[in-house]
Amino acid sequence: MAQPFLKWAGGKGKLAPKLAAMAPPFLRYHEPFLGGGAVFFAFEERGLLGSAFLSDSNRLLIDAFRAVRDAVEEVIAALEPLAAAFDRATPEERRALYYAVRDHRPASDVAAAAWLIFLNRTCYNGLFRVNGAGRFNVPYGRYANPRILDAERLRECSRALRTAQLTAEDFESACERAQPGDFVYLDPPYHPLSATAHFTKYTSDGFGPEEQARLAACFERLSARGVAAALSNSAHPSILRLYEAKGYDLQTVPMPRAINSKGNGRSPIPELLVTNFHRPEVASTLRDVQEAAGAAAATPRNSRKAGL
């Protein structure tokens, strides 16, 4: 099974099996907030995917996924000297190497993928955060023995991604591609639960209340078109208000926090999971997909080949 090759704040490794188990039969899969890709990899491992459209507004992230998909051996070769230099360095040399790499601007997608993986494995808590100028600004993490190069994991991810389409774009344009009978999973930067929780700067534009409202309107348009969709977010009152009383199913799911400066601050917190599978427009298209799948399965293979 392919596991994400990047650590990601809010990654859905724990929730992915639940989503895979509850997902209805669908035609095509869309994930407009790709992040680390845990849900995609879980769906792919279970054989649930035909066509997959993966996107994110973070172009550097998408370029890294493309490089792993299309040139994984080159990514491994570019990452090897960075991992070796880090492994043989003293603690002070490791810190200096981290900041030297962070300040470097890679010249190709392969080099950028190796750059991002190295920083992701050695920065503070595996965060991806940029400043207003779009520059990666996470400090050094001081891990004792980070696994910077996992060649077999990268190869497994490359195999899982081989038929996926990858685009760097806004979530609204990505969702416009979805058709009735498709399934869309939306995992935006979460609305902060407290004044000190700021994990929304994955791009220089951020993701604030206006973007959350725009996302809720997009979710409604998907539902009205008969597109099955699921969405994760923080169980904050302002987020709950965006999705209540619209025929969606809302449930809270306790999820461990993988990122906190203190280990005892990583206790489970409730997260909101919104699905539209029971909305009449969606339920109708899902029945059509299920009936078509059942009819195809019941048709003898020879008859299908003959066009009967």
CSV table of C-alpha atoms in Angstrom, one decimal:
chain,number,residue,atom,x,y,z
A,1,MET,CA,0.0,0.0,0.0
A,2,ALA,CA,1.3,3.4,-0.9
A,3,GLN,CA,1.7,5.8,2.0
A,4,PRO,CA,2.0,9.6,1.7
A,5,PHE,CA,5.6,10.6,1.0
A,6,LEU,CA,5.0,14.0,2.8
A,7,LYS,CA,3.9,14.7,6.3
A,8,TRP,CA,1.0,17.1,6.3
A,9,ALA,CA,-0.7,19.2,8.9
A,10,GLY,CA,-4.2,17.9,9.1
A,11,GLY,CA,-3.3,14.8,7.1
A,12,LYS,CA,-6.2,12.3,6.8
A,13,GLY,CA,-4.3,9.0,7.5
A,14,LYS,CA,-6.6,8.1,10.4
A,15,LEU,CA,-9.8,9.2,8.6
A,16,ALA,CA,-9.0,7.7,5.2
A,17,PRO,CA,-10.2,4.1,6.0
A,18,LYS,CA,-13.5,5.5,7.3
A,19,LEU,CA,-14.0,7.6,4.1
A,20,ALA,CA,-13.1,4.6,2.0
A,21,ALA,CA,-15.7,2.4,3.8
A,22,MET,CA,-18.5,4.9,3.6
A,23,ALA,CA,-17.9,6.1,0.0
A,24,PRO,CA,-20.7,5.2,-2.4
A,25,PRO,CA,-20.0,3.7,-5.8
A,26,PHE,CA,-18.8,6.4,-8.1
A,27,LEU,CA,-17.4,7.0,-11.6
A,28,ARG,CA,-14.5,9.4,-11.1
A,29,TYR,CA,-12.6,10.7,-8.0
A,30,HIS,CA,-11.7,14.3,-7.4
A,31,GLU,CA,-9.6,15.7,-4.6
A,32,PRO,CA,-9.2,19.5,-4.9
A,33,PHE,CA,-7.2,20.0,-1.6
A,34,LEU,CA,-4.6,17.2,-2.2
A,35,GLY,CA,-2.2,18.0,0.7
A,36,GLY,CA,-0.3,14.8,1.5
A,37,GLY,CA,-2.8,12.7,-0.5
A,38,ALA,CA,-3.7,10.2,2.3
A,39,VAL,CA,-7.3,9.7,1.2
A,40,PHE,CA,-6.3,9.2,-2.5
A,41,PHE,CA,-3.7,6.6,-1.5
A,42,ALA,CA,-6.3,4.8,0.7
A,43,PHE,CA,-8.9,4.7,-2.1
A,44,GLU,CA,-6.3,3.6,-4.6
A,45,GLU,CA,-5.1,0.8,-2.4
A,46,ARG,CA,-8.7,-0.5,-2.0
A,47,GLY,CA,-9.2,-0.5,-5.8
A,48,LEU,CA,-12.0,2.1,-5.6
A,49,LEU,CA,-10.6,4.4,-8.3
A,50,GLY,CA,-10.9,4.5,-12.0
A,51,SER,CA,-10.1,8.0,-13.1
A,52,ALA,CA,-8.6,10.4,-10.4
A,53,PHE,CA,-8.3,14.1,-10.7
A,54,LEU,CA,-6.0,15.5,-8.0
A,55,SER,CA,-5.4,19.2,-7.5
A,56,ASP,CA,-4.2,21.9,-5.1
A,57,SER,CA,-3.6,25.6,-5.2
A,58,ASN,CA,-0.1,25.0,-4.0
A,59,ARG,CA,1.8,24.7,-7.2
A,60,LEU,CA,5.0,23.5,-5.5
A,61,LEU,CA,3.1,20.6,-4.0
A,62,ILE,CA,1.6,19.6,-7.3
A,63,ASP,CA,4.9,19.9,-9.1
A,64,ALA,CA,6.4,17.5,-6.5
A,65,PHE,CA,3.6,15.0,-7.0
A,66,ARG,CA,4.1,15.2,-10.8
A,67,ALA,CA,7.9,14.6,-10.4
A,68,VAL,CA,7.3,11.5,-8.1
A,69,ARG,CA,4.7,10.2,-10.6
A,70,ASP,CA,6.8,10.8,-13.8
A,71,ALA,CA,10.4,10.7,-12.7
A,72,VAL,CA,10.6,8.9,-9.3
A,73,GLU,CA,14.1,7.5,-9.9
A,74,GLU,CA,15.4,11.0,-10.7
A,75,VAL,CA,13.8,12.3,-7.5
A,76,ILE,CA,15.4,9.5,-5.5
A,77,ALA,CA,18.8,10.3,-7.1
A,78,ALA,CA,18.4,14.1,-6.3
A,79,LEU,CA,17.4,13.3,-2.7
A,80,GLU,CA,20.3,10.8,-2.0
A,81,PRO,CA,23.1,13.4,-1.5
A,82,LEU,CA,20.9,15.6,0.7
A,83,ALA,CA,20.0,12.7,2.9
A,84,ALA,CA,23.6,11.5,3.0
A,85,ALA,CA,25.0,15.0,3.9
A,86,PHE,CA,22.4,15.3,6.7
A,87,ASP,CA,23.1,11.9,8.1
A,88,ARG,CA,26.9,12.4,8.5
A,89,ALA,CA,26.6,16.0,9.8
A,90,THR,CA,26.9,17.2,13.3
A,91,PRO,CA,23.9,18.8,15.0
A,92,GLU,CA,25.1,22.3,14.2
A,93,GLU,CA,26.0,21.3,10.6
A,94,ARG,CA,22.5,19.8,10.2
A,95,ARG,CA,20.9,23.1,11.2
A,96,ALA,CA,23.1,25.0,8.8
A,97,LEU,CA,22.4,22.6,6.0
A,98,TYR,CA,18.6,22.9,6.6
A,99,TYR,CA,18.7,26.7,6.2
A,100,ALA,CA,21.0,26.5,3.2
A,101,VAL,CA,18.6,24.2,1.5
A,102,ARG,CA,15.6,26.2,2.5
A,103,ASP,CA,17.1,29.4,1.0
A,104,HIS,CA,17.9,27.6,-2.3
A,105,ARG,CA,15.6,27.9,-5.3
A,106,PRO,CA,15.5,24.6,-7.2
A,107,ALA,CA,15.7,24.8,-11.0
A,108,SER,CA,13.6,21.8,-12.0
A,109,ASP,CA,10.5,19.9,-10.9
A,110,VAL,CA,12.7,17.0,-9.9
A,111,ALA,CA,15.0,19.2,-7.8
A,112,ALA,CA,12.0,20.9,-6.3
A,113,ALA,CA,10.5,17.6,-5.3
A,114,ALA,CA,13.7,16.5,-3.6
A,115,TRP,CA,14.0,20.0,-1.9
A,116,LEU,CA,10.4,19.8,-0.6
A,117,ILE,CA,10.8,16.2,0.7
A,118,PHE,CA,14.0,17.1,2.5
A,119,LEU,CA,12.5,20.2,4.1
A,120,ASN,CA,9.3,18.3,5.0
A,121,ARG,CA,11.3,15.6,6.8
A,122,THR,CA,13.6,18.0,8.7
A,123,CYS,CA,11.5,21.1,9.4
A,124,TYR,CA,9.5,21.9,12.6
A,125,ASN,CA,6.7,19.4,12.9
A,126,GLY,CA,6.6,18.7,9.2
A,127,LEU,CA,4.7,21.9,8.5
A,128,PHE,CA,4.2,23.5,5.1
A,129,ARG,CA,3.9,27.3,5.7
A,130,VAL,CA,4.8,30.3,3.5
A,131,ASN,CA,5.0,34.0,4.2
A,132,GLY,CA,3.2,36.7,2.3
A,133,ALA,CA,5.8,36.6,-0.5
A,134,GLY,CA,5.3,32.8,-0.9
A,135,ARG,CA,8.6,31.8,0.6
A,136,PHE,CA,8.8,28.7,2.7
A,137,ASN,CA,9.5,29.9,6.3
A,138,VAL,CA,9.2,27.0,8.7
A,139,PRO,CA,12.1,26.7,11.1
A,140,TYR,CA,14.4,23.8,11.6
A,141,GLY,CA,12.9,20.8,13.5
A,142,ARG,CA,15.9,19.2,15.3
A,143,TYR,CA,14.8,15.6,14.8
A,144,ALA,CA,17.3,13.0,16.0
A,145,ASN,CA,17.1,10.6,13.1
A,146,PRO,CA,14.6,11.7,10.4
A,147,ARG,CA,14.0,9.3,7.5
A,148,ILE,CA,14.7,11.7,4.7
A,149,LEU,CA,14.9,9.2,1.9
A,150,ASP,CA,12.4,6.3,1.7
A,151,ALA,CA,13.0,5.1,-1.8
A,152,GLU,CA,10.5,2.2,-1.8
A,153,ARG,CA,7.7,4.5,-0.4
A,154,LEU,CA,8.4,6.9,-3.3
A,155,ARG,CA,8.2,4.1,-5.8
A,156,GLU,CA,4.9,2.9,-4.4
A,157,CYS,CA,3.5,6.4,-4.6
A,158,SER,CA,4.7,6.7,-8.1
A,159,ARG,CA,2.9,3.5,-9.1
A,160,ALA,CA,-0.3,4.7,-7.3
A,161,LEU,CA,-0.2,8.0,-9.1
A,162,ARG,CA,0.5,6.6,-12.6
A,163,THR,CA,-3.0,7.3,-14.0
A,164,ALA,CA,-3.9,10.3,-11.8
A,165,GLN,CA,-4.3,13.7,-13.4
A,166,LEU,CA,-2.5,16.5,-11.4
A,167,THR,CA,-3.3,20.2,-11.7
A,168,ALA,CA,-2.4,23.3,-9.7
A,169,GLU,CA,-5.7,25.3,-9.5
A,170,ASP,CA,-8.3,26.8,-7.2
A,171,PHE,CA,-10.8,24.4,-5.7
A,172,GLU,CA,-13.8,26.0,-7.5
A,173,SER,CA,-12.4,25.3,-11.0
A,174,ALA,CA,-11.4,21.8,-9.9
A,175,CYS,CA,-14.9,21.1,-8.7
A,176,GLU,CA,-16.4,22.3,-12.0
A,177,ARG,CA,-14.9,19.3,-13.6
A,178,ALA,CA,-16.9,16.9,-11.5
A,179,GLN,CA,-20.0,15.4,-13.1
A,180,PRO,CA,-23.1,13.6,-11.7
A,181,GLY,CA,-22.0,10.2,-10.5
A,182,ASP,CA,-18.5,11.4,-9.5
A,183,PHE,CA,-17.2,11.7,-6.0
A,184,VAL,CA,-15.4,14.7,-4.6
A,185,TYR,CA,-13.5,14.8,-1.3
A,186,LEU,CA,-12.8,18.3,0.1
A,187,ASP,CA,-10.2,18.8,2.9
A,188,PRO,CA,-9.5,22.5,3.1
A,189,PRO,CA,-7.3,24.3,5.5
A,190,TYR,CA,-9.3,24.1,8.7
A,191,HIS,CA,-10.9,27.1,10.4
A,192,PRO,CA,-8.8,27.7,13.5
A,193,LEU,CA,-10.4,26.5,16.8
A,194,SER,CA,-8.5,29.1,18.8
A,195,ALA,CA,-6.7,32.4,18.3
A,196,THR,CA,-3.3,30.6,18.5
A,197,ALA,CA,-4.1,27.9,15.9
A,198,HIS,CA,-2.9,29.3,12.5
A,199,PHE,CA,-2.4,26.5,10.0
A,200,THR,CA,-4.0,28.2,7.0
A,201,LYS,CA,-1.0,29.6,5.2
A,202,TYR,CA,-0.3,26.8,2.8
A,203,THR,CA,-0.2,29.4,0.1
A,204,SER,CA,0.5,33.2,0.2
A,205,ASP,CA,-3.2,33.9,-0.1
A,206,GLY,CA,-4.2,32.0,3.0
A,207,PHE,CA,-7.7,30.5,3.6
A,208,GLY,CA,-9.9,32.6,5.8
A,209,PRO,CA,-13.7,33.1,6.4
A,210,GLU,CA,-14.5,34.3,2.9
A,211,GLU,CA,-12.8,31.2,1.4
A,212,GLN,CA,-14.7,29.0,3.8
A,213,ALA,CA,-18.0,30.6,2.7
A,214,ARG,CA,-17.0,30.2,-1.0
A,215,LEU,CA,-16.2,26.5,-0.3
A,216,ALA,CA,-19.7,26.0,1.3
A,217,ALA,CA,-21.3,27.6,-1.8
A,218,CYS,CA,-19.3,25.3,-4.0
A,219,PHE,CA,-20.3,22.2,-1.9
A,220,GLU,CA,-24.0,23.3,-2.5
A,221,ARG,CA,-23.5,23.6,-6.2
A,222,LEU,CA,-22.0,20.1,-6.3
A,223,SER,CA,-25.0,18.7,-4.4
A,224,ALA,CA,-27.5,20.5,-6.7
A,225,ARG,CA,-25.7,18.9,-9.7
A,226,GLY,CA,-26.0,15.4,-8.2
A,227,VAL,CA,-22.2,15.1,-7.5
A,228,ALA,CA,-21.5,13.0,-4.4
A,229,ALA,CA,-19.2,14.9,-2.0
A,230,ALA,CA,-17.6,14.7,1.4
A,231,LEU,CA,-15.9,17.5,3.3
A,232,SER,CA,-13.8,17.7,6.5
A,233,ASN,CA,-13.3,20.7,8.6
A,234,SER,CA,-13.0,21.8,12.2
A,235,ALA,CA,-16.2,21.5,14.2
A,236,HIS,CA,-16.2,25.3,14.8
A,237,PRO,CA,-19.7,27.0,15.2
A,238,SER,CA,-19.0,29.2,12.3
A,239,ILE,CA,-18.3,26.2,10.1
A,240,LEU,CA,-21.3,24.3,11.4
A,241,ARG,CA,-23.6,27.2,10.4
A,242,LEU,CA,-22.4,27.0,6.8
A,243,TYR,CA,-23.6,23.4,6.4
A,244,GLU,CA,-26.6,23.0,8.7
A,245,ALA,CA,-30.2,22.7,7.5
A,246,LYS,CA,-29.3,21.9,3.9
A,247,GLY,CA,-30.0,18.2,3.7
A,248,TYR,CA,-26.4,17.2,4.4
A,249,ASP,CA,-25.3,14.6,6.9
A,250,LEU,CA,-23.1,16.1,9.6
A,251,GLN,CA,-21.1,14.1,12.1
A,252,THR,CA,-18.2,14.8,14.4
A,253,VAL,CA,-15.3,12.5,14.3
A,254,PRO,CA,-12.6,12.5,17.1
A,255,MET,CA,-9.2,12.8,15.3
A,256,PRO,CA,-5.8,13.0,16.9
A,257,ARG,CA,-3.8,16.1,16.3
A,258,ALA,CA,-0.5,15.2,14.7
A,259,ILE,CA,1.1,18.6,15.1
A,260,ASN,CA,1.5,20.4,18.4
A,261,SER,CA,4.6,21.8,20.1
A,262,LYS,CA,3.8,19.6,23.1
A,263,GLY,CA,3.2,15.9,23.0
A,264,ASN,CA,0.4,16.1,25.5
A,265,GLY,CA,-1.3,18.6,23.3
A,266,ARG,CA,-2.0,16.0,20.6
A,267,SER,CA,-5.1,14.5,22.2
A,268,PRO,CA,-8.1,13.9,19.9
A,269,ILE,CA,-10.3,16.8,19.0
A,270,PRO,CA,-13.7,16.6,17.2
A,271,GLU,CA,-13.6,17.3,13.5
A,272,LEU,CA,-16.7,17.9,11.3
A,273,LEU,CA,-17.4,15.4,8.5
A,274,VAL,CA,-20.1,16.6,6.0
A,275,THR,CA,-21.6,14.3,3.3
A,276,ASN,CA,-24.4,14.9,0.8
A,277,PHE,CA,-25.1,11.3,-0.1
A,278,HIS,CA,-28.8,11.5,1.0
A,279,ARG,CA,-29.6,14.7,-0.8
A,280,PRO,CA,-32.3,13.7,-3.4
A,281,GLU,CA,-30.3,15.0,-6.4
A,282,VAL,CA,-27.2,13.0,-5.3
A,283,ALA,CA,-29.1,9.9,-4.2
A,284,SER,CA,-30.7,9.6,-7.6
A,285,THR,CA,-27.4,9.7,-9.5
A,286,LEU,CA,-25.8,7.3,-7.1
A,287,ARG,CA,-28.6,4.8,-7.7
A,288,ASP,CA,-28.0,5.1,-11.4
A,289,VAL,CA,-24.3,4.5,-11.0
A,290,GLN,CA,-25.0,1.4,-8.8
A,291,GLU,CA,-27.6,0.0,-11.2
A,292,ALA,CA,-25.2,0.5,-14.1
A,293,ALA,CA,-22.4,-1.2,-12.2
A,294,GLY,CA,-24.7,-4.1,-11.3
A,295,ALA,CA,-25.9,-4.5,-14.9
A,296,ALA,CA,-22.3,-4.5,-16.2
A,297,ALA,CA,-21.3,-7.1,-13.6
A,298,ALA,CA,-24.2,-9.3,-14.6
A,299,THR,CA,-23.5,-9.2,-18.3
A,300,PRO,CA,-21.4,-12.2,-19.5
A,301,ARG,CA,-17.9,-11.1,-20.6
A,302,ASN,CA,-18.2,-12.5,-24.1
A,303,SER,CA,-21.5,-10.6,-24.6
A,304,ARG,CA,-19.8,-7.4,-23.6
A,305,LYS,CA,-17.0,-8.0,-26.0
A,306,ALA,CA,-19.5,-8.6,-28.8
A,307,GLY,CA,-21.3,-5.4,-28.0
A,308,LEU,CA,-24.5,-7.2,-27.0
